[in-house]
Structures are given as C-alpha cells and as structure tokens.
CSV table of C-alpha atoms (C1' of nucleotides) and ligand atoms in Angstrom, one decimal:
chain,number,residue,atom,x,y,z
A,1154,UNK,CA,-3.6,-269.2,34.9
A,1155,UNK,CA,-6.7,-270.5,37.1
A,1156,UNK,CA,-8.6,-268.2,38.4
A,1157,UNK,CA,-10.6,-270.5,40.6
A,1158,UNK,CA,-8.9,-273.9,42.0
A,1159,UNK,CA,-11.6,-276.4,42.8
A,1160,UNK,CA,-11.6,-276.6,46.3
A,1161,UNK,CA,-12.7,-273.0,45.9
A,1162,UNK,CA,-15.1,-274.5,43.4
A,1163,UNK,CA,-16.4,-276.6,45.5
A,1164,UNK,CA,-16.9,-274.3,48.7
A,1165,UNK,CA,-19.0,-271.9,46.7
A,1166,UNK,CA,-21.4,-274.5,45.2
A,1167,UNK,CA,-21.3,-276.5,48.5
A,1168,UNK,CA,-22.7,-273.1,50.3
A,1169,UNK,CA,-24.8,-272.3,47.7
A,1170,UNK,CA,-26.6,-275.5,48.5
A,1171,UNK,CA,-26.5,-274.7,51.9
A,1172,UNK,CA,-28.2,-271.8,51.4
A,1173,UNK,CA,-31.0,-273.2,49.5
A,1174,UNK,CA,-31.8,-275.4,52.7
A,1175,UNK,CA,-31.2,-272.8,55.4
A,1176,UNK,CA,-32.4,-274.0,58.6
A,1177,UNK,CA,-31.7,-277.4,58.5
A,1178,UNK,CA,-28.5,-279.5,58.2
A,1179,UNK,CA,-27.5,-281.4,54.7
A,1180,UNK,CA,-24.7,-284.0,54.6
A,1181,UNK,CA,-21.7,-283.9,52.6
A,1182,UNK,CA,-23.1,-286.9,51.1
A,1183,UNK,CA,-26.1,-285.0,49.7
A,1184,UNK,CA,-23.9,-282.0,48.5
A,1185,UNK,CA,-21.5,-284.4,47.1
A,1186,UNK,CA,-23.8,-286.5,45.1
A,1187,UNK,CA,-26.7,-283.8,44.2
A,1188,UNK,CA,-23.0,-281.8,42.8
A,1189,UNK,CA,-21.0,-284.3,42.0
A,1190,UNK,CA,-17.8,-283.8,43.9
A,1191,UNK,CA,-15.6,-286.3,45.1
A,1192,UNK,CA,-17.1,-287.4,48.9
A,1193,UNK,CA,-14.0,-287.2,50.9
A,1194,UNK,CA,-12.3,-284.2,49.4
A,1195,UNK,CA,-15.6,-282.5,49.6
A,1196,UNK,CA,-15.2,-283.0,53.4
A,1197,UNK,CA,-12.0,-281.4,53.6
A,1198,UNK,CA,-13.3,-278.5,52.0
A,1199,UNK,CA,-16.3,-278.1,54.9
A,1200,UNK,CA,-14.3,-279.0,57.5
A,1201,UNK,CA,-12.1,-275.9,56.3
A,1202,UNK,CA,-14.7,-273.9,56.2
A,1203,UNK,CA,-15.7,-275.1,59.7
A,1204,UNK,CA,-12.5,-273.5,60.5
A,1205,UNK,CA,-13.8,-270.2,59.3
A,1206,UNK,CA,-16.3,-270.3,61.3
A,1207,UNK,CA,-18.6,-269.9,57.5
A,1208,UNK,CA,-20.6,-273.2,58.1
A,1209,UNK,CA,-21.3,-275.5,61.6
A,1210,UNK,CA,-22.1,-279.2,61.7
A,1211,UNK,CA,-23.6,-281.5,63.7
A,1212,UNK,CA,-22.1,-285.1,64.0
A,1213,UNK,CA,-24.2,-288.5,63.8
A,1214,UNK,CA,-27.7,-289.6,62.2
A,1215,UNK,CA,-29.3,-286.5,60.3
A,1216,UNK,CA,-26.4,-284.6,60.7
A,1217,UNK,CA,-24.4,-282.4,58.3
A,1218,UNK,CA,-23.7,-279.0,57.8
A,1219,UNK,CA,-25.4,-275.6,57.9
A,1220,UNK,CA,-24.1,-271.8,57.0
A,1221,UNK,CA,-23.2,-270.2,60.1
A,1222,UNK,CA,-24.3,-266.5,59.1
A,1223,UNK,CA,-25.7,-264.5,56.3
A,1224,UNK,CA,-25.2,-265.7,52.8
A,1225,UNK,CA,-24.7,-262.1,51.8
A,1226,UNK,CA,-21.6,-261.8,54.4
A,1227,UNK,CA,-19.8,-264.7,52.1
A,1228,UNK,CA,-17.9,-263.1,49.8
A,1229,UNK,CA,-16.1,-265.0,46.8
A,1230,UNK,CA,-13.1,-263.3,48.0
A,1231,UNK,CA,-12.7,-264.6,51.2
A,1232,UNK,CA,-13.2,-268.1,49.7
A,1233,UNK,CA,-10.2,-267.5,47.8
A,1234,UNK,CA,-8.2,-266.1,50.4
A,1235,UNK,CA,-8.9,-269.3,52.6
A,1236,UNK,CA,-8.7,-272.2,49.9
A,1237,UNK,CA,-5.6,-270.2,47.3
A,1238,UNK,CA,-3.7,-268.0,49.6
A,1239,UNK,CA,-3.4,-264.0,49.4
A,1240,UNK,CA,-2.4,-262.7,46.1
A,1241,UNK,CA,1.1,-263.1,45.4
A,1242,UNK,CA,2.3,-260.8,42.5
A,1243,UNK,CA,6.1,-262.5,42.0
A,1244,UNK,CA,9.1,-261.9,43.8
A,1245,UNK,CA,10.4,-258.7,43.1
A,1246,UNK,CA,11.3,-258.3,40.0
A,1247,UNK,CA,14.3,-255.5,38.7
A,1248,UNK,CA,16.2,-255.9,42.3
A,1249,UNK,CA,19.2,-254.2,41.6
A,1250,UNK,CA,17.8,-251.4,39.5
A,1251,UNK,CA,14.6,-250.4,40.0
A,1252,UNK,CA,13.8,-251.8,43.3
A,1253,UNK,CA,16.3,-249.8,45.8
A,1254,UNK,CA,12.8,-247.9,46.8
A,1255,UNK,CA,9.8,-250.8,46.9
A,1256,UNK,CA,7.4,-248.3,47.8
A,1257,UNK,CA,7.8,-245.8,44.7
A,1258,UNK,CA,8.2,-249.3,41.9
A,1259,UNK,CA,5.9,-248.0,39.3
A,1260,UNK,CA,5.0,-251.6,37.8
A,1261,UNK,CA,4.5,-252.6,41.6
A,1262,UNK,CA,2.3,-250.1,42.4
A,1263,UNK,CA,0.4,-250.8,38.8
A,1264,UNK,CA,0.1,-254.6,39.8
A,1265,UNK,CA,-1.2,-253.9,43.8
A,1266,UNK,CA,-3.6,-251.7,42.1
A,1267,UNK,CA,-4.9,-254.5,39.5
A,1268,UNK,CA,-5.1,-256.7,42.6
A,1269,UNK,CA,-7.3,-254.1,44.4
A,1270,UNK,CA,-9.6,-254.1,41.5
A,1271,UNK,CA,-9.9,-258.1,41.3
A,1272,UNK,CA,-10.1,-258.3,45.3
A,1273,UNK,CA,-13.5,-255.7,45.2
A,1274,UNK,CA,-15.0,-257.1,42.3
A,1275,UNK,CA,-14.4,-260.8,44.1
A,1276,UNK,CA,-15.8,-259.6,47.3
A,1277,UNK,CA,-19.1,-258.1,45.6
A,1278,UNK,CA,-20.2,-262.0,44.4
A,1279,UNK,CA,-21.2,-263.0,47.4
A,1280,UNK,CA,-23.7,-266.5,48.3
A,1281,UNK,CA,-26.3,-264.5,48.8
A,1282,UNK,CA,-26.2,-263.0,45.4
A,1283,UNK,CA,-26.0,-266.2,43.6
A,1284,UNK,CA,-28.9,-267.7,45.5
A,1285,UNK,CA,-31.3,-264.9,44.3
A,1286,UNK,CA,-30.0,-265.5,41.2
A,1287,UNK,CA,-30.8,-268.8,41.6
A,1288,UNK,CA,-34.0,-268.7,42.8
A,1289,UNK,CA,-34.6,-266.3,40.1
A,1290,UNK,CA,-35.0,-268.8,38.1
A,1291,UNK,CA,-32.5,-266.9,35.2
A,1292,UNK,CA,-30.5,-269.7,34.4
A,1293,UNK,CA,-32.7,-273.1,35.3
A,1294,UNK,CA,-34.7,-273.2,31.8
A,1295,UNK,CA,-33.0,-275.0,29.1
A,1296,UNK,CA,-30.5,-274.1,26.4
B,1254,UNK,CA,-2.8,-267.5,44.0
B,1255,UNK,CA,-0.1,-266.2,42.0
B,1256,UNK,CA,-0.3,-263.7,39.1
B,1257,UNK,CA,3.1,-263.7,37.4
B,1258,UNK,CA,5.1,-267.2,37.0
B,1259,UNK,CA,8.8,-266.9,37.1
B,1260,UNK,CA,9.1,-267.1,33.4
B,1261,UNK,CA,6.3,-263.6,32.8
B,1262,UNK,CA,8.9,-262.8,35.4
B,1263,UNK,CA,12.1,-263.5,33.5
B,1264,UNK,CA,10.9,-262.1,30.4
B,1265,UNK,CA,9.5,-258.9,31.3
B,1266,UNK,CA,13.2,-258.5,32.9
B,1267,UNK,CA,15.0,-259.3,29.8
B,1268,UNK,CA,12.7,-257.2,27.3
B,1269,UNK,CA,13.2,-254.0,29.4
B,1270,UNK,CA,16.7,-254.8,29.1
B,1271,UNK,CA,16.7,-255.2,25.6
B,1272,UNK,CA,14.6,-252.6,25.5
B,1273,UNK,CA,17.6,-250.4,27.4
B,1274,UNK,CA,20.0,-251.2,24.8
B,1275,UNK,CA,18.1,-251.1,21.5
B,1276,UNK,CA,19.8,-251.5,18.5
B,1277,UNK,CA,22.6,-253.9,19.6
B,1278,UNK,CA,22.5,-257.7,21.0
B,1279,UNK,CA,22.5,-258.8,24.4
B,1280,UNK,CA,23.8,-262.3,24.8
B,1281,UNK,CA,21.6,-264.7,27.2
B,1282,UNK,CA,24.8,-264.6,29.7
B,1283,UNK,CA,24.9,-261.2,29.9
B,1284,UNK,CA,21.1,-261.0,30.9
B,1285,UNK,CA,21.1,-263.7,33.5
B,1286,UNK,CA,23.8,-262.5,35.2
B,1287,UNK,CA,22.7,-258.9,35.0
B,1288,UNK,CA,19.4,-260.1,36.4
B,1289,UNK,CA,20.5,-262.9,38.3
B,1290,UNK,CA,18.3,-265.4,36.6
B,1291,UNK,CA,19.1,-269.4,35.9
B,1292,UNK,CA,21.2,-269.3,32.6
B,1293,UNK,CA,19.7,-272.2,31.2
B,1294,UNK,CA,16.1,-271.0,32.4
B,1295,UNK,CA,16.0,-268.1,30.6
B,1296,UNK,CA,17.2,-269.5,27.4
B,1297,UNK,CA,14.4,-271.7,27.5
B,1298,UNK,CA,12.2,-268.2,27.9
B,1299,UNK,CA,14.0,-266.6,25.6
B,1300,UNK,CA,13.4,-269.0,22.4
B,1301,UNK,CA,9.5,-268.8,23.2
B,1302,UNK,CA,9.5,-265.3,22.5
B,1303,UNK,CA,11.4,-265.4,19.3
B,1304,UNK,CA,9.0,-268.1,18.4
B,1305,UNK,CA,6.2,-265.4,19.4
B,1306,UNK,CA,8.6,-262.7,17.6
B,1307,UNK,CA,9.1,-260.5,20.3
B,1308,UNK,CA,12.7,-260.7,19.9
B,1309,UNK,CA,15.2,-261.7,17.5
B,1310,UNK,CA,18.4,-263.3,17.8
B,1311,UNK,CA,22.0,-263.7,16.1
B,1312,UNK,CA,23.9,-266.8,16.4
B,1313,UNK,CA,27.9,-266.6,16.7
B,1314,UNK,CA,30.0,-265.2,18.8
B,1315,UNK,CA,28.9,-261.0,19.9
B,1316,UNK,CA,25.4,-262.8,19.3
B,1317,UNK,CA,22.4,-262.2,21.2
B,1318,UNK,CA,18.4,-260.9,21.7
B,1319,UNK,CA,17.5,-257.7,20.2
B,1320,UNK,CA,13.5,-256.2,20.6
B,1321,UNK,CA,11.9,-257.2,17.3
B,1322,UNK,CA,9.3,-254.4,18.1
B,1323,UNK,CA,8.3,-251.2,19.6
B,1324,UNK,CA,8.7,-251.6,23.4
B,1325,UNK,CA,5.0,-249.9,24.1
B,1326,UNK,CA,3.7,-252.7,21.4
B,1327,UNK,CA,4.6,-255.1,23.9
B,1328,UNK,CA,2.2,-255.8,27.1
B,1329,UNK,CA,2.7,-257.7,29.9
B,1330,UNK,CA,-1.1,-259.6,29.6
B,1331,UNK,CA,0.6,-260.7,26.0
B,1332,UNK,CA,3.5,-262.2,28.1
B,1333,UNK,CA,0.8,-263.6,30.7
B,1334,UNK,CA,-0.8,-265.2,28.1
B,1335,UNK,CA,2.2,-267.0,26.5
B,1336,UNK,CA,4.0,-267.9,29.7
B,1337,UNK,CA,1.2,-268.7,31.8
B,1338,UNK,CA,-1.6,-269.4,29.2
B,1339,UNK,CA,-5.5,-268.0,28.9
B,1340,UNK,CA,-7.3,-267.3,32.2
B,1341,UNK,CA,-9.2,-270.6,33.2
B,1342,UNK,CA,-12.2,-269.7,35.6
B,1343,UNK,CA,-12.8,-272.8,36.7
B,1344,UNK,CA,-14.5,-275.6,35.0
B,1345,UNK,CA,-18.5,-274.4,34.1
B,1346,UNK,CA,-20.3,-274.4,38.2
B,1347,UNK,CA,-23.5,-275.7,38.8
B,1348,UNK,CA,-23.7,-278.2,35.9
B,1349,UNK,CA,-27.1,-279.6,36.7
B,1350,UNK,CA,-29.1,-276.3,38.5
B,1351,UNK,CA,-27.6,-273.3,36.7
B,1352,UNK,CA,-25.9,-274.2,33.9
B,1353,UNK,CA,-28.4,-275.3,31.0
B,1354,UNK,CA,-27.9,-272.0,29.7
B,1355,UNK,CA,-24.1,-271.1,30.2
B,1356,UNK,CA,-24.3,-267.8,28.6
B,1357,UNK,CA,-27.3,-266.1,31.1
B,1358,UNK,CA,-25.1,-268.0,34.2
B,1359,UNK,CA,-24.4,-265.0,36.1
B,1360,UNK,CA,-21.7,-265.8,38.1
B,1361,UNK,CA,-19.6,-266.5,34.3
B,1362,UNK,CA,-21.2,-263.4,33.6
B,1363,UNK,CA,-19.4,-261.6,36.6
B,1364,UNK,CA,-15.9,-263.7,36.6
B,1365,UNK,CA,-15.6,-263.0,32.7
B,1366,UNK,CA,-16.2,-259.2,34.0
B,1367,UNK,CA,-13.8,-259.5,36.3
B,1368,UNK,CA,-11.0,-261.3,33.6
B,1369,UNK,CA,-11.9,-258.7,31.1
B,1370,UNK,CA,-11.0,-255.9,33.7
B,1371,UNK,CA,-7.7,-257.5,34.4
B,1372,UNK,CA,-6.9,-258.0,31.2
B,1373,UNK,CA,-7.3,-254.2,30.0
B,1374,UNK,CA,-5.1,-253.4,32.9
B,1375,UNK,CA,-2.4,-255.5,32.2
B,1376,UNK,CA,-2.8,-254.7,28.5
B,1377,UNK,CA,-2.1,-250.8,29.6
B,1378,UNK,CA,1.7,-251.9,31.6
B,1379,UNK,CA,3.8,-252.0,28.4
B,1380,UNK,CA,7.7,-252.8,28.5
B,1381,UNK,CA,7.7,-249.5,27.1
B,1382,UNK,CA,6.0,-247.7,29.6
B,1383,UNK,CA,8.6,-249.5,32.5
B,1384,UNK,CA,11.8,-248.3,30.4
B,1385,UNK,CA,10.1,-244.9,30.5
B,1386,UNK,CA,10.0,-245.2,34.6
B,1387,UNK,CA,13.3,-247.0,34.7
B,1388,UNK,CA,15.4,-243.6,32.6
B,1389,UNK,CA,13.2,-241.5,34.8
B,1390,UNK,CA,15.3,-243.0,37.6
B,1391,UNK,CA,12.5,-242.7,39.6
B,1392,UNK,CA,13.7,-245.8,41.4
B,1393,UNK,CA,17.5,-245.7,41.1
B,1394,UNK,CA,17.8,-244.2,44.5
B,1395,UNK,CA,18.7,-246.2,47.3
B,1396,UNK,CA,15.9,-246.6,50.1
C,1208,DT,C1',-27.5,-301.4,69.4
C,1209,DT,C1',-26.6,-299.8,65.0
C,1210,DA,C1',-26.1,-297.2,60.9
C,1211,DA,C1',-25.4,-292.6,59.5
C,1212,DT,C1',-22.9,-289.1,60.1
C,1213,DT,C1',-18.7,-285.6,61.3
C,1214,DG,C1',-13.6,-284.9,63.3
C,1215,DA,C1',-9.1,-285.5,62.6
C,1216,DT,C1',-5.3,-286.7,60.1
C,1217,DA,C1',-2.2,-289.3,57.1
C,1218,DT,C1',-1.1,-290.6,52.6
C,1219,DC,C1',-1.1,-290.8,47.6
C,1220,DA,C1',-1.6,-289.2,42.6
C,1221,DA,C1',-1.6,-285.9,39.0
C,1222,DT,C1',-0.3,-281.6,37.3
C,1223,DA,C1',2.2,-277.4,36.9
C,1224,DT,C1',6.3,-274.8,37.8
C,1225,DA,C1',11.1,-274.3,38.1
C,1226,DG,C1',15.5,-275.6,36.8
C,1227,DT,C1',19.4,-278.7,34.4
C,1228,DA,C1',22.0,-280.9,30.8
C,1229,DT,C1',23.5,-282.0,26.2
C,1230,DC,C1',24.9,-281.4,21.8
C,1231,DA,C1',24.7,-279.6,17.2
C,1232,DG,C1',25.0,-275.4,14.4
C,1233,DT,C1',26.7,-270.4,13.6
C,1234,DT,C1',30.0,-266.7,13.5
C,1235,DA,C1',33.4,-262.9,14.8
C,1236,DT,C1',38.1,-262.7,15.4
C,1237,DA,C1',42.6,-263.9,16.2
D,57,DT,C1',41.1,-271.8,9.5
D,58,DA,C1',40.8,-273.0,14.3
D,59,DT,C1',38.5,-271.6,18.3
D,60,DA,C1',35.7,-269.7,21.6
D,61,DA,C1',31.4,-267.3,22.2
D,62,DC,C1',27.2,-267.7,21.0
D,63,DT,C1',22.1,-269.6,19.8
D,64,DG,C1',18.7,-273.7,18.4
D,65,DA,C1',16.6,-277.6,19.8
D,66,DT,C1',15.2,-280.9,22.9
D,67,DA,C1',15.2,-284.2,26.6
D,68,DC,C1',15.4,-284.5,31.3
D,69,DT,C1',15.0,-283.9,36.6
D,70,DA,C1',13.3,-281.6,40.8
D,71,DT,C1',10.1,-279.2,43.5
D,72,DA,C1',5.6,-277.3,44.6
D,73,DT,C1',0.8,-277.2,44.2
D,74,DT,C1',-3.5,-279.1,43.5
D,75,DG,C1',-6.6,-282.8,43.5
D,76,DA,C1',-8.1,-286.9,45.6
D,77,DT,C1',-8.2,-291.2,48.9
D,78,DA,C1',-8.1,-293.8,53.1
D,79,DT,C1',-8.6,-294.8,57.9
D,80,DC,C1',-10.5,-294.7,62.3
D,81,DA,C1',-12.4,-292.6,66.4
D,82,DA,C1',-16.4,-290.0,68.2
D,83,DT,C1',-21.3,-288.7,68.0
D,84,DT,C1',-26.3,-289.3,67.7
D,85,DA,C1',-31.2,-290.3,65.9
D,86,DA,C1',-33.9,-294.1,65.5
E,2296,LIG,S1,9.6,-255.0,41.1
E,2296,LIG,FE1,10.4,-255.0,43.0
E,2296,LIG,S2,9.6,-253.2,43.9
E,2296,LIG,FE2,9.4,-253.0,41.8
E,2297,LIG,S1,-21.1,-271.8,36.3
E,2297,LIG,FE1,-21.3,-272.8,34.4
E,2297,LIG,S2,-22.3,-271.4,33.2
E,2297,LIG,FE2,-22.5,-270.8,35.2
DNA sequence: TTAATTGATATCAATATAGTATCAGTTATA
DNA sequence: TATAACTGATACTATATTGATATCAATTAA
C-alpha cells in the first residue's frame, strides 16, 4: 500500500524548489540534478502540473519553470488527486446482501469517512508549510 | 489511489460469511459462488489466512473454512496489512536538504500522523462489528 | 546563429494486481 | 473400498499501473 507514488514525489519536492526561488524561473535540469530525479520523467511531471495551472514556464535560454500562485494554496491533496486519481475504496463489496441500499452500507459509510479524514489531513501539508519548515532550518543540521 | 485490493476485498467477504455460519464449514465453492468471486482466486486468499490463523480448514468431502477466532478480534487494517502489505510513504523526500535528520523531517512527521490515524480507524471496522450490521438487516432492504 | 530550454507525444520497462491451471492428499458416504 | 467433494501447494498467465526513455519541433537569450 503506497501512500505516495513518485510522480507525486517528485511534484512536491520539485515545487518546494520552486518555492525557494520564487521570482525567477529554474529548469527541470536544475530540479532534476540538485534532487536527483530522472530528467525526462521529471518533465512529465511539470508539464502536468502546467496543466493545473500550479506552475508556468517559459521556453528557450534561461527558461524553466515558476509556481503560478501561493505556495500555501498547494495542498498535498490536490497533488495526489492529479498524479494518483480520487480515492477509490473497492468495488462494492456484499452486493447481494448488504448493498440493496448503498447509501445506508455501514462499512461504506465507515470507509468514506476514513477517506474524509486522510483527504483534510492531506490538504493541511501544503508547499508553503514545508518551505517554512525548511527555511527553518529544523531539519538541515546533521544526524 | 486505491485503499482495499481485491483480495482485502475477497477476504473480508468470506470472513463475514464464516462469521454468519459459525460453528460449521463453508466450502471455498460455496463462498465464491455466494459472493461471486473467482474460485480459484479466493482459494489462493483463503490459504493466506489460515497461514495467518484467521481461519481453519477441514480437508474431505463436507470440508471447508471455519473462523479460528472471535469475529471482533479480527480488523480489517490486519487484513490490509497481509493482503496489501505495511503503508509505504514514499521513499525518504529531500535526501540532500531535509533529510540529515529523518526523525525531526516534518513532513514524515505529518504523513506518519496521518497513517497512524488511518490505521486506528481501520483497526475499529471489525468483521464482527459488519456481522452485527449485516443481522440488523439494516441493509437487506431493497433500494 | 546557436545552444539551452520547454511542448508534445510515443514508446518501453518494471512492478503489482488479478486470475488460471494442475495435481497430490484427505475424508464422508454410498 | 471406491468415489466424488473437498483442501494444500505451487506454478503459471494476463492485465493494469507505475516508472522511465526517446524524439523532435518550437522558442529564446546571448
Ligand atoms: S459494500 Fe457496497 S454499499 Fe456497502
Ligand atoms: S522526507 Fe525523508 S525524512 Fe523527511
């Protein structure tokens, strides 16, 4: 059970980055080397996010990437929603007997409230969290 | 992202219905077609959890699965964890900037959180509790 | 003009999940 | 005591998901 898939990995730490250079744009070269991801899958992952409308870019010499709004409005929820998918519990389980009334399955309604939990727990890590945290300084000093 | 695999799936299935007819054995042929499940699948499913000892079985003909304990001693985050394995986070983020001490890294601090919370909840939906709900009929209805 | 860059997209590889097949051993029962 | 209904063990195949590459056109600072 993974949790966290890499490309969702990657988007996080890639936008963390992004975040510590705000204002100006860094190249998926530089995110990919300073983080050590692999270069082209790395891209996919931005261009998604492109798609989201959570970075921008600029093409040619000195281009590269940039967040497009505030790191505190990037929540690791809606990274996993764009790079995993929604939530899917499992088919329905107990069709014939329990399930003749969805609404009122007990271990349903016990599972879609576990997913609310995880979804606003998710959504409270946002970027802008982690770069404070960062720049904080509470995790840079050696073990 | 999905939470429960077919085979958590399958086996919470067959251990409520176990669980329905305590103290006699249900063959494997009766449960898949019962629960319209792959025959051969759910074998496979069943032998893990007699190697787990949730169940036990009788060879020979009016053979079958029987509970090997209390239905509330058995919890679906147990059947998550043998079907589908411990919760992997991801691998360890931010290596080179954050990581030199892994256990102040926040964000592990907040996803272990997070996987704690899940796994109390999922520790609270016994097979017991769902046999409860199921003789309560409080789904037998039709829609 | 050119090298550094992104945009777009096709393809491949590795892993995990889902499902099948086979055959030997056990046992109630006819 | 033969037989059909069962499980035990294990090898195999298929499908889906995830992770990663490859290619080439378009853009742009220097
Ligand atoms: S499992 Fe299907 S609605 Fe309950
Ligand atoms: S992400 Fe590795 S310890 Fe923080």
């Amino acid at each position: 059970m993974k949790v966290l898939t890499k490309k969702t990995d990657y988007a996080i730490r890639a936008l963390v980055m992004l975040g510590a250079q705000k204002g100006s744009y860094v190249s998926a070269k530089a995110i990919a080397s300073e983080q050590d991801m692999p270069y082209p899958f790395l891209r996919g992952v931005l261009q998604e996010m492109i798609r989201h409308d959570l970075i921008v870019s600029k093409e040619g010499v000195q281009g590269g990437f940039m967040l497009a709004k505030d790191p505190d409005e990037i929540g690791v929820r809606q990274l996993i929603e764009i790079f995993q998918g929604t939530v899917q519990i499992s088919e329905c389980m107990f069709r014939k007997q329990i399930c003749a009334n969805r609404s009122r399955c007990v271990l349903r309604h016990e599972i879609m409230r576990i997913e609310q939990v995880v979804h606003h727990e998710f959504e409270q890590i946002t970027i802008g969290k982690l770069l404070r945290k960062l720049h904080a300084g509470e995790n840079l000093r050696p073990a």
